Amino acid sequence: MRDEQLLYCQKPIDEQLSWDTLLRREYRRFCYACSQQMIWINALHCSRCYRPQADSSVCLDCVRWEKSTYWSNKLSRNVSLLSYNNWAQDFVARFKFRRDVVLAKAFEQELKRMYARNFNQHLIVPIPLSEKRMIERGFNQSEVIARCIRTNITDVLIRVIHEEKTSKKLRWQRVAGRSRPFEVTDRKSVMLKNVVLVDDIYTTGATVRKAATVLLEAGATSVSSMTLFRS
Amino acid sequence: MKCVWVVPKGQLEPVVLPCDLVQQDDDVQSEAAVITHLKPSPPLPTLEGKSLLTSELTDQQIVTRRQLIAGTVQLSIGISLKRSAPTCNRCGNQDKEQFAMFDCYWCGRNECLYCRSCIMMGKVTTCTPLVHIPITEPFPKTRLNWHGLLTDAQKRASNQMVEILQHRTDNELLVWAVCGAGKTEMLFPLIIEAIDQKKTLLIATPRTDVVLELIPRIRQAFPNLRSIALYGGSEERFQSAPLVISTTHQTRRYFQYFDVVIIDEIDAFPYHYDKSLRFAVNKAAKPSAKFYYLSATPPQSLIKKLKTNNQIAMINRRYHGFPLPVPSLKWIGDWRSYVERGKLPPKLKAWMNRQERESDRQLLIFVPSINVSERLESIIARKDIICVHSQHAKRKEIVEAFRHKQYHCLITTTILERGVTFPSVDVFILGAENDVFTIAALVQIAGRAGRSLEDPKGDVLFLHDGTTIAMKQAVKQIKRMNER
């Protein structure tokens, strides 16, 4: 017989049996070392994009976005679970690039809770991958995360332009471009609906804003986004 | 990747081909499907080489239609299912918990399985074929030469090893040698003989540090022989050579390839425990391969198994002929509470000061956990004292710097317990009563001291908060070795 293992670091769950074990079982998905390194965004952050900071005002990044006539009022707000630190980088590397798909399950409860608290009844739309990236990776990480929240999702976006990985671009390259990589396949389904986009990481917010643009054009009432990590 | 059963034109036997290699005049026998559903027979036992994922193939390893038809390259199932119990055919994982299901775009099914046990080496799924590729090795044309000398004890063991390779029918030998017996040098005659017979060698060791230490010594001894080092992150990971020095994990990429398998530290974590690693080493070896197990503290089960047939070579003297340093046990009280309060345990401080005053040697302090090693480093806060552990980013550099005497003292977890040689050190174990310090670990750690001819002595102190059976047994075992 093998000991039960933690999902991510695959260390055995070797806690002493206590009241805590019975009452808080669901929380034991990360070992002590991991939970020490994870930074949950809960206290102070930008009220608009969840960027961790010292107060809860609107951050400079968001101010800059809203100044632009093209980009303003595209994205209502963003909500994220964790800060994108070294630990998160390793996690994403294993989840996305090593393709350990099941890891998304580690955040299932938190994602569900975050959705219910912020976006109850919103349509869930994952950020799509291009056909080429899909073949390369074999799964869409955003869709996997979205399906953790609810199995019934609205997968109406497609990516028509294959772009360089955003993680390899600089900020000005991400923000300056007004390319339109996304298209809505079924306009009826988003008409007059509140939509929440789901992605793995929010870095500058360019990707979700580009997706929001086409959704608003298709008639969505509002577009927000939620991501696992916020850098 | 979808594949299909095909009878190529002018051939009788059907083969499995990837869909994009099928030609018009082929006689297609099945629907295009993922490899698991096609059920190809397992690769022929004569097919030697590596088993790789298609994504791992390099430019020189492009799989052609001709090779597949001729059978010199074969595709086989990555994950096979027997009555819904999965097995990963690369790492041998059969633990259901270590498989996960996902919605797979490649095969379009939402119940595609993948192996989480070896995912760090690239993802094996139900729909990925493993490619078995033959490799021809650049063996040196002339017989290798080595000019070093062996002691009588080393020579005896070394002869025994060569003998097995030459004509004995046994295929296993346990080399039981005390720490510092000069195991690496003893292997050299065996390497020479094996390469002369055009046989491929694998030296598998549980620790990256040992791979890094062995490879320069072997390259120096045999400049004509191509050898590679495999460990996590090694740049030579996808190459091959007649002599491969590898961590046990990395042997998973091979398939029936090695004639001679030398397993270092047979008793060491994680080899001793991990069933999948044993599978990996067995898969990497040819069915006719000879196995050599090296250890200073072999497990009883192995001794029992090999004793009856005289398959044990014993070396109980170090190569310089001096006895092993015998550890002394020193009680230092509740050291942990001091460390937790951010203080240096006073008795440890006293012993460290005394060591610095009275001895010219460097100092190795073994501690039970990563946490303690980091704490201790920050408590002492001296530039010439540093800690190292498995999670340390600069692990390689620090050990190298310590070897070049850039630090006086190195605080380490059990990662440096075996295989590494520093010419002149004293050794402390802080918290020797901890469970991680088993008899084998303690004997190995004590064996770090007095390893060079210039300085064959060294102090070994077990600093503890209560003697354990392991500590007493370790001292007893060392004394017994010295008497023989």
XYZ file of C-alpha atoms in Angstrom:
715
model
C 0.000 0.000 0.000
C 1.151 3.427 -0.853
C 0.615 6.542 1.189
C -1.772 9.115 -0.133
C 0.107 11.861 -1.885
C -0.255 15.584 -2.221
C -1.333 16.530 -5.715
C 1.421 18.958 -6.598
C 4.658 18.054 -4.851
C 3.698 14.371 -4.569
C 4.974 14.125 -1.042
C 3.088 11.703 1.189
C 0.386 13.232 3.359
C 1.984 12.460 6.676
C 0.058 14.575 9.091
C -0.906 13.439 12.542
C -4.557 12.586 12.903
C -6.305 15.434 14.678
C -9.520 17.470 14.643
C -7.893 19.541 12.002
C -7.598 16.502 9.758
C -11.318 15.905 9.872
C -12.458 19.495 9.689
C -9.998 20.953 7.233
C -9.176 17.990 5.044
C -9.898 19.920 1.850
C -7.138 22.399 2.527
C -4.358 19.851 2.604
C -3.425 19.919 -1.047
C -0.120 21.628 -0.525
C 2.700 20.734 1.812
C 4.017 23.086 4.435
C 6.931 24.177 2.269
C 4.607 25.016 -0.628
C 2.048 26.873 1.463
C 4.877 28.949 2.901
C 5.769 30.127 -0.576
C 2.294 30.682 -1.962
C 1.007 34.246 -1.725
C -2.782 34.450 -1.810
C -4.106 37.805 -2.902
C -6.675 38.644 -0.250
C -5.860 41.810 1.625
C -4.578 44.802 -0.299
C -4.604 44.953 -4.064
C -5.655 47.201 -6.925
C -9.459 47.269 -6.837
C -9.580 46.956 -10.584
C -7.016 44.347 -11.571
C -5.994 42.646 -8.284
C -2.375 43.709 -8.581
C -0.874 43.193 -5.113
C 0.087 46.585 -3.655
C 0.117 48.591 -0.425
C -3.387 50.100 -0.700
C -6.610 49.342 -2.522
C -6.605 52.263 -4.945
C -6.573 51.834 -8.720
C -3.057 51.034 -9.867
C -1.009 52.930 -12.411
C -1.357 50.187 -15.008
C -5.127 50.400 -14.914
C -5.038 54.202 -15.064
C -2.938 53.943 -18.203
C -5.320 51.460 -19.785
C -8.322 53.634 -19.074
C -6.658 56.770 -20.447
C -6.498 55.211 -23.885
C -9.674 55.858 -25.830
C -9.405 52.548 -27.605
C -8.891 50.399 -24.512
C -10.959 52.183 -21.866
C -14.042 50.438 -20.506
C -13.215 47.193 -22.242
C -12.590 45.156 -19.111
C -14.758 45.788 -16.051
C -12.292 44.222 -13.656
C -9.948 41.334 -13.041
C -9.826 38.973 -10.084
C -6.911 36.648 -9.317
C -6.160 33.991 -6.742
C -2.421 34.123 -6.216
C 0.551 36.326 -6.791
C 2.817 35.133 -9.602
C 6.057 34.547 -7.696
C 8.816 31.964 -8.118
C 6.664 29.231 -6.682
C 3.867 30.092 -9.106
C 6.328 30.077 -11.972
C 7.363 26.527 -11.152
C 3.735 25.548 -10.803
C 2.823 27.006 -14.179
C 5.872 25.406 -15.780
C 4.686 22.040 -14.618
C 1.029 22.642 -15.400
C 1.352 24.317 -18.772
C 4.692 23.346 -20.248
C 5.136 19.905 -18.693
C 1.409 19.542 -19.304
C 0.463 18.054 -15.937
C -3.181 18.900 -16.577
C -4.623 17.514 -13.366
C -2.842 20.187 -11.300
C -5.644 22.671 -11.979
C -7.735 20.581 -9.597
C -5.559 21.790 -6.749
C -7.318 25.145 -6.909
C -10.799 23.851 -7.647
C -12.394 24.971 -4.382
C -10.819 28.397 -4.376
C -11.811 28.982 -7.998
C -15.395 27.978 -7.328
C -15.551 30.211 -4.300
C -14.007 33.131 -6.146
C -16.488 32.736 -8.994
C -19.487 32.512 -6.700
C -18.398 35.549 -4.724
C -17.582 37.818 -7.657
C -19.273 36.642 -10.809
C -22.264 34.546 -9.850
C -24.410 33.745 -12.914
C -21.865 35.210 -15.375
C -21.119 33.202 -18.514
C -17.732 31.510 -18.275
C -15.623 31.971 -21.411
C -12.096 30.536 -21.516
C -9.348 32.261 -23.499
C -8.732 29.972 -26.500
C -5.459 28.730 -27.982
C -4.636 28.825 -31.654
C -4.951 25.594 -33.592
C -1.175 25.360 -33.824
C -0.621 25.822 -30.095
C -3.409 23.355 -29.386
C -1.673 20.671 -31.430
C 1.581 21.438 -29.699
C 0.181 21.370 -26.183
C -2.719 18.940 -26.434
C -4.986 20.902 -24.125
C -6.091 24.450 -23.413
C -5.039 25.452 -19.911
C -7.710 28.167 -19.651
C -10.422 25.704 -20.559
C -9.151 23.253 -17.947
C -9.242 25.988 -15.312
C -12.704 27.085 -16.468
C -14.047 23.546 -16.214
C -12.862 23.393 -12.610
C -15.350 26.136 -11.814
C -18.257 24.612 -13.652
C -18.556 21.965 -16.361
C -21.054 24.095 -18.254
C -18.896 26.708 -19.967
C -19.447 28.905 -23.001
C -16.532 28.179 -25.300
C -17.417 30.775 -27.933
C -14.051 32.358 -28.634
C -11.564 31.182 -31.240
C -8.096 32.482 -31.893
C -7.651 33.240 -35.565
C -4.149 34.701 -35.527
C -1.303 32.599 -34.222
C 0.869 34.891 -32.134
C 4.178 34.628 -30.356
C 3.767 33.397 -26.763
C 2.845 36.449 -24.694
C 5.230 35.237 -22.000
C 8.045 35.975 -24.455
C 6.940 39.520 -25.261
C 7.756 42.818 -23.581
C 5.104 45.046 -22.066
C 5.125 47.665 -24.812
C 4.801 44.945 -27.426
C 1.781 43.539 -25.668
C 0.081 46.841 -25.035
C 0.835 48.719 -28.252
C -0.577 46.168 -30.652
C -4.216 46.487 -31.548
C -4.239 43.172 -33.323
C -7.471 41.245 -33.221
C -6.532 37.637 -32.565
C -9.977 36.580 -31.348
C -13.357 36.023 -32.936
C -16.740 35.109 -31.476
C -18.253 32.001 -33.049
C -21.752 32.231 -31.612
C -22.813 35.837 -31.122
C -26.292 34.948 -29.863
C -25.037 33.149 -26.823
C -23.246 36.201 -25.404
C -25.799 38.849 -26.456
C -26.861 40.927 -23.433
C -25.002 38.651 -21.044
C -22.428 39.334 -18.367
C -19.279 37.466 -19.294
C -16.267 36.422 -17.243
C -13.125 35.441 -19.126
C -10.893 32.744 -17.608
C -7.130 32.570 -18.125
C -4.112 31.243 -16.251
C -2.117 34.448 -15.757
C -2.899 38.161 -15.900
C 0.281 40.070 -16.594
C -0.482 43.294 -18.443
C -4.090 42.523 -19.232
C -3.618 42.834 -23.001
C -4.920 39.352 -23.819
C -8.133 39.616 -21.827
C -8.771 43.137 -23.182
C -8.415 41.924 -26.750
C -10.887 39.150 -26.029
C -13.195 41.595 -24.264
C -13.196 43.849 -27.332
C -14.765 41.228 -29.582
C -17.193 40.054 -26.907
C -18.491 43.594 -26.362
C -18.847 44.015 -30.111
C -20.897 40.823 -30.125
C -23.267 42.423 -27.679
C -22.094 41.321 -24.241
C -23.257 43.647 -21.456
C -20.004 43.505 -19.513
C -16.752 41.570 -19.598
C -14.612 40.792 -16.556
C -11.830 38.294 -16.087
C -10.544 35.866 -13.487
C -7.146 34.207 -13.470
C -5.163 31.847 -11.268
C -2.173 34.157 -11.030
C -1.560 37.899 -11.099
C 1.963 39.079 -11.734
C -0.507 11.322 -33.271
C -2.670 8.826 -35.114
C -1.232 5.630 -36.502
C -2.448 2.840 -38.694
C -1.707 -0.830 -39.489
C -0.319 -1.091 -42.976
C 1.063 -3.786 -45.274
C 3.598 -1.874 -47.359
C 3.834 -2.745 -51.028
C 6.052 -5.765 -51.664
C 5.956 -6.913 -48.046
C 3.996 -9.602 -46.247
C 3.993 -8.535 -42.603
C 1.889 -5.581 -41.441
C 3.565 -2.766 -39.505
C 2.330 0.217 -37.541
C 3.024 3.519 -39.273
C 2.199 7.098 -38.359
C -0.551 8.322 -40.680
C 1.595 10.957 -42.341
C 4.067 8.312 -43.518
C 1.483 6.184 -45.296
C 1.809 6.102 -49.099
C -0.775 5.595 -51.778
C 0.027 2.017 -52.776
C 0.072 0.764 -49.189
C -2.520 -1.772 -48.179
C -4.161 -0.106 -45.177
C -5.473 -2.685 -42.720
C -7.119 -0.630 -39.995
C -8.743 2.661 -39.125
C -6.446 5.483 -38.173
C -6.327 5.383 -34.381
C -4.184 6.109 -31.384
C -1.416 3.620 -30.776
C -3.023 1.982 -27.747
C -5.944 0.806 -29.828
C -3.769 -0.684 -32.549
C -2.070 -2.976 -30.026
C 1.304 -3.444 -31.695
C 3.370 -6.300 -30.307
C 6.119 -5.257 -27.905
C 9.466 -4.418 -29.512
C 11.698 -7.309 -30.424
C 14.222 -8.183 -27.736
C 16.978 -7.737 -30.296
C 16.137 -4.105 -30.826
C 18.705 -2.152 -28.857
C 18.734 1.522 -28.167
C 16.650 4.201 -26.600
C 12.927 4.564 -26.134
C 11.991 8.155 -26.834
C 8.917 10.256 -27.318
C 8.415 11.586 -30.818
C 8.895 15.077 -29.426
C 12.339 14.103 -28.153
C 13.693 12.993 -31.510
C 16.566 15.185 -32.647
C 17.475 16.036 -36.212
C 19.808 13.071 -36.477
C 17.146 10.724 -35.235
C 14.401 11.400 -37.768
C 12.328 8.284 -38.081
C 11.869 7.336 -41.696
C 9.349 5.116 -43.350
C 12.090 2.775 -44.450
C 13.298 2.177 -40.909
C 9.792 1.502 -39.678
C 9.053 -0.963 -42.468
C 12.361 -2.752 -42.012
C 11.649 -2.990 -38.286
C 14.886 -1.339 -37.197
C 12.748 1.313 -35.542
C 9.499 0.364 -33.870
C 6.587 2.179 -32.408
C 5.092 0.839 -29.220
C 2.426 1.765 -26.738
C 3.259 4.485 -24.211
C 0.665 3.469 -21.656
C -0.810 0.003 -21.861
C -4.025 -1.042 -20.208
C -4.626 -4.483 -18.829
C -8.163 -4.856 -17.538
C -8.188 -1.080 -17.062
C -5.043 -1.205 -14.903
C -2.541 1.127 -16.581
C 1.221 0.647 -16.894
C 3.601 3.330 -18.128
C 5.975 1.584 -20.481
C 8.689 4.147 -20.029
C 8.985 4.295 -16.248
C 7.094 1.164 -15.226
C 4.664 3.060 -13.043
C 1.621 0.936 -12.176
C 0.253 2.991 -9.329
C -3.232 4.151 -10.280
C -2.802 7.288 -8.201
C 0.086 8.309 -10.420
C -2.028 8.434 -13.547
C -4.384 11.263 -14.393
C -7.061 11.655 -16.995
C -7.459 14.662 -19.220
C -9.416 16.036 -22.117
C -6.922 15.350 -24.884
C -6.874 17.347 -28.068
C -4.446 14.962 -29.739
C -6.706 11.939 -29.679
C -9.944 13.817 -29.174
C -10.990 11.753 -26.203
C -11.779 13.115 -22.796
C -10.379 10.112 -20.996
C -6.830 10.058 -22.221
C -4.468 8.911 -19.451
C -1.038 10.288 -18.744
C 1.707 9.174 -16.372
C 2.519 11.636 -13.603
C 5.401 9.585 -12.297
C 7.784 10.472 -15.124
C 6.132 13.648 -16.389
C 9.220 15.710 -15.723
C 10.862 13.830 -18.603
C 8.079 14.653 -21.070
C 4.486 13.578 -21.049
C 3.587 9.979 -21.912
C -0.102 9.598 -22.717
C -2.316 6.796 -23.984
C -2.051 8.310 -27.436
C 1.715 8.895 -27.591
C 3.801 6.179 -29.180
C 7.210 5.372 -27.777
C 9.835 5.157 -30.473
C 12.469 2.475 -30.015
C 15.557 3.566 -31.868
C 18.763 1.600 -32.360
C 22.018 3.378 -31.735
C 25.438 2.483 -33.062
C 28.202 3.466 -30.741
C 31.573 4.969 -31.558
C 33.761 2.420 -29.810
C 37.459 3.338 -29.721
C 39.509 1.376 -32.226
C 42.402 0.508 -29.959
C 42.433 -1.038 -26.527
C 42.190 1.527 -23.751
C 45.096 2.220 -21.512
C 45.328 3.215 -17.910
C 48.543 3.710 -15.989
C 47.341 3.922 -12.422
C 48.158 1.331 -9.800
C 45.832 -0.728 -7.676
C 46.501 -2.073 -4.219
C 46.424 -5.842 -3.723
C 42.924 -5.746 -2.268
C 41.671 -3.603 -5.114
C 43.327 -5.873 -7.644
C 41.674 -8.955 -6.216
C 38.195 -7.407 -6.420
C 38.885 -5.949 -9.809
C 39.983 -9.333 -11.178
C 36.809 -10.869 -9.857
C 34.774 -8.292 -11.756
C 36.622 -8.838 -15.024
C 36.359 -12.593 -14.623
C 32.577 -12.456 -14.542
C 32.574 -10.469 -17.734
C 34.972 -12.844 -19.450
C 33.630 -16.263 -18.819
C 31.646 -16.870 -15.688
C 28.032 -17.792 -16.057
C 26.948 -15.729 -13.057
C 25.634 -12.369 -13.965
C 25.700 -10.609 -10.630
C 28.482 -9.525 -8.308
C 28.344 -7.574 -5.085
C 31.425 -5.466 -4.457
C 31.474 -4.797 -0.733
C 34.073 -2.140 -0.172
C 34.606 0.170 2.791
C 34.219 3.901 2.215
C 37.358 5.205 0.573
C 38.492 1.828 -0.751
C 38.934 3.398 -4.165
C 35.914 1.963 -5.890
C 36.209 4.171 -8.951
C 39.734 2.999 -9.752
C 38.716 -0.622 -9.269
C 36.237 -0.176 -12.082
C 38.866 0.861 -14.594
C 40.072 -2.636 -15.576
C 36.436 -3.650 -15.992
C 35.770 -0.651 -18.232
C 38.832 -1.487 -20.343
C 37.784 -5.103 -20.753
C 34.156 -4.255 -21.556
C 35.022 -1.632 -24.153
C 37.525 -4.060 -25.676
C 34.700 -6.557 -26.099
C 32.547 -3.768 -27.635
C 30.167 -3.836 -24.735
C 28.214 -0.846 -23.542
C 28.507 0.209 -19.908
C 26.150 1.977 -17.565
C 27.215 3.338 -14.222
C 24.043 4.229 -12.348
C 24.187 6.142 -9.124
C 21.423 7.644 -7.041
C 22.942 11.089 -6.722
C 23.715 13.878 -9.150
C 26.772 14.890 -7.108
C 28.306 11.497 -7.686
C 27.739 11.709 -11.447
C 29.432 15.092 -11.478
C 32.378 13.772 -9.520
C 32.829 10.594 -11.543
C 32.689 11.981 -15.046
C 35.880 14.109 -14.987
C 37.835 11.265 -13.378
C 36.746 8.845 -16.059
C 37.351 11.268 -18.887
C 40.812 11.960 -17.544
C 41.607 8.271 -17.339
C 40.212 7.444 -20.785
C 40.503 10.418 -23.111
C 39.852 8.196 -26.150
C 36.543 6.898 -24.889
C 33.370 8.849 -25.468
C 31.412 9.054 -22.234
C 28.414 11.090 -21.221
C 26.866 12.207 -17.956
C 23.102 12.081 -17.537
C 21.301 13.872 -14.757
C 18.297 16.172 -14.534
C 19.160 19.224 -16.608
C 22.235 17.679 -18.223
C 22.845 18.924 -21.744
C 23.844 15.461 -22.901
C 20.453 14.096 -21.913
C 19.437 12.973 -25.396
C 22.808 11.693 -26.537
C 24.349 8.315 -26.132
C 27.813 6.798 -25.738
C 29.527 3.456 -25.003
C 29.989 4.575 -21.408
C 27.100 6.311 -19.699
C 27.206 7.651 -16.177
C 23.708 8.392 -15.092
C 21.458 9.044 -12.183
C 19.056 6.160 -11.772
C 16.163 8.370 -12.874
C 17.676 9.134 -16.238
C 18.169 5.468 -17.166
C 14.455 5.451 -17.981
C 15.150 6.657 -21.484
C 17.038 3.486 -22.426
C 15.701 0.217 -23.663
C 17.715 -3.021 -23.584
C 20.885 -1.228 -24.303
C 23.625 -1.968 -21.783
C 25.775 -5.097 -21.526
C 27.339 -4.111 -18.255
C 25.430 -2.344 -15.523
C 27.260 -1.039 -12.497
C 24.967 0.172 -9.771
C 26.645 2.363 -7.248
C 25.383 2.599 -3.665
C 22.895 -0.210 -4.022
C 21.642 0.473 -0.506
C 21.113 4.186 -0.996
C 17.992 6.203 -1.099
C 16.148 6.286 -3.422
C 17.289 3.188 -5.282
C 16.618 0.886 -2.399
C 13.012 1.943 -2.114
C 11.735 2.937 -5.462
C 10.369 0.042 -7.430
C 10.051 2.085 -10.567
C 13.763 2.812 -10.568
C 14.553 -0.868 -10.411
C 12.266 -1.315 -13.393
C 14.132 1.478 -15.173
C 17.539 -0.086 -14.653
C 16.318 -3.521 -15.666
C 14.704 -2.120 -18.777
C 17.875 -0.279 -19.709
C 19.924 -3.479 -19.460
C 20.054 -6.220 -22.043
C 18.593 -9.531 -20.912
C 22.117 -10.964 -20.947
C 23.640 -8.047 -19.030
C 26.068 -8.421 -16.149
C 25.178 -6.535 -12.989
C 27.672 -5.168 -10.488
C 26.460 -3.766 -7.195
C 28.775 -1.487 -5.271
C 28.231 -0.697 -1.631
C 29.916 -0.047 1.672
C 26.807 -1.037 3.545
C 24.910 -3.585 1.471
C 21.432 -4.651 2.558
C 21.226 -8.043 4.294
C 18.896 -9.478 1.660
C 21.475 -8.998 -1.051
C 24.307 -10.465 1.018
C 22.200 -13.533 1.710
C 21.263 -13.950 -1.925
C 24.787 -13.735 -3.298
C 26.797 -15.305 -0.446
C 26.136 -18.930 -1.353
C 27.526 -18.619 -4.834
C 30.688 -16.729 -3.938
C 29.421 -13.660 -5.745
C 30.769 -11.170 -3.236
C 34.058 -9.324 -3.588
C 35.179 -7.902 -0.265
C 37.584 -5.010 0.288
C 37.977 -4.049 3.917
C 40.983 -1.764 3.652
C 41.093 1.723 2.282
C 43.388 2.152 -0.676
C 45.958 3.920 1.507
C 45.962 1.059 4.000
C 44.980 3.108 7.039
C 41.994 2.092 9.162
C 38.651 3.903 8.999
C 38.277 6.715 11.514
C 36.133 5.521 14.413
C 33.394 7.998 15.355
C 33.106 9.258 18.910
C 29.711 9.908 20.453
C 29.236 13.255 22.183
C 26.100 14.335 23.973
C 25.195 17.980 23.297
C 21.774 18.212 24.899
C 18.660 19.732 23.396
C 20.359 21.370 20.414
C 17.120 21.756 18.493
C 15.555 24.197 20.935
C 18.659 26.397 20.652
C 18.463 26.382 16.864
C 14.768 27.161 16.935
C 15.428 30.163 19.156
C 18.051 31.359 16.711
C 20.998 30.471 18.912
C 24.039 28.328 18.314
C 24.013 25.319 20.677
C 26.893 26.128 23.110
C 28.399 22.652 22.944
C 28.388 22.688 19.162
C 30.093 26.057 19.316
C 32.731 24.644 21.657
C 33.405 21.678 19.393
C 33.609 23.908 16.324
C 36.046 26.266 18.017
C 38.178 23.376 19.150
C 38.205 21.902 15.652
C 39.295 25.200 14.170
C 42.013 25.629 16.787
C 43.511 22.179 16.727
C 43.088 20.910 13.199
C 44.029 22.207 9.746
C 41.219 20.320 8.110
C 38.008 21.656 6.650
C 34.805 20.810 8.470
C 31.681 19.063 7.224
C 28.608 19.340 9.437
C 25.748 17.012 8.603
C 22.299 18.020 9.802
C 18.972 16.156 9.623
C 16.968 18.599 7.481
C 17.106 21.449 4.975
C 15.433 23.698 7.474
C 18.124 23.131 10.119
C 20.908 23.652 7.578
C 19.538 27.039 6.555
C 18.846 28.084 10.121
C 22.332 27.155 11.202
C 23.912 29.059 8.358
C 22.070 32.235 9.267
C 22.802 31.799 12.981
C 26.529 31.398 12.459
C 26.602 34.052 9.704
C 30.231 33.722 8.734
C 31.446 34.215 5.203
C 33.463 30.998 5.171
C 30.591 28.873 6.451
C 27.823 27.968 4.041
C 25.027 25.456 3.745
C 24.003 23.201 0.888
C 21.023 20.935 0.300
C 19.070 19.324 -2.497
C 16.886 22.408 -3.075
C 19.807 24.807 -3.142
C 20.112 26.666 -6.442
C 23.916 26.782 -6.335
C 24.437 23.293 -4.996
C 26.935 22.335 -7.706
C 29.008 25.490 -7.391
C 29.164 25.433 -3.603
C 30.392 21.853 -3.375
C 33.008 22.682 -6.008
C 34.071 25.814 -4.111
C 34.358 23.838 -0.885
C 36.556 21.329 -2.651
C 38.813 24.219 -3.647
C 38.963 25.293 0.011
C 37.066 28.531 -0.518
C 35.012 27.717 2.563
C 36.163 26.470 5.935
C 32.970 24.704 6.812
C 30.076 23.251 4.872
C 26.735 22.550 6.517
C 24.935 19.866 4.564
C 21.966 17.555 4.619
C 22.449 13.890 3.790
C 22.950 14.715 0.091
C 26.719 14.607 0.618
C 26.483 11.412 2.647
C 28.087 9.264 0.005
C 30.138 9.186 -3.120
C 31.837 12.540 -2.658
C 35.465 12.899 -1.707
C 37.139 15.828 0.008
C 40.823 15.250 0.698
C 41.039 16.459 4.265
C 37.985 16.980 6.429
C 36.675 16.500 9.932
C 33.058 15.417 10.145
C 30.367 16.380 12.665
C 26.853 15.048 12.670
C 24.479 17.390 14.447
C 21.470 15.514 15.747
C 22.844 12.057 15.017
C 19.854 10.632 16.888
C 17.525 11.597 14.024
C 15.842 8.849 11.991
C 17.409 9.972 8.716
C 20.763 8.822 10.066
C 20.400 5.082 9.644
C 23.270 2.679 10.260
C 24.216 2.819 6.587
C 24.034 6.610 6.525
C 26.196 6.940 9.635
C 28.842 4.550 8.307
C 28.889 6.409 5.013
C 29.165 9.812 6.653
C 31.989 8.636 8.906
C 33.649 7.408 5.731
C 33.982 10.978 4.433
C 36.931 11.551 6.801
C 40.537 10.530 6.175
C 40.235 9.656 2.527
C 43.539 10.827 1.111
C 47.001 9.353 1.481
C 48.391 12.710 2.642
C 45.881 12.907 5.463
C 44.496 9.446 6.235
C 42.974 10.532 9.542
C 40.148 12.797 10.542
C 37.834 13.267 13.480
C 34.285 12.034 13.296
C 31.890 13.229 15.968
C 28.302 12.125 16.401
C 26.796 15.072 18.285
C 23.541 13.810 19.705
C 20.754 14.235 22.194
C 20.498 10.591 23.188
C 22.312 7.582 21.749
C 20.461 5.408 19.272
C 20.926 1.771 18.293
C 21.932 2.930 14.818
C 24.792 4.974 16.240
C 26.116 2.079 18.318
C 25.764 -0.369 15.439
C 27.560 1.975 13.068
C 30.556 2.271 15.416
C 30.572 -1.486 15.875
C 30.493 -2.087 12.138
C 33.387 0.294 11.512
C 35.477 -1.321 14.242
C 34.763 -4.763 12.845
C 35.861 -3.672 9.382
C 39.098 -2.305 10.847
C 39.893 -5.619 12.561
C 39.748 -7.764 9.455
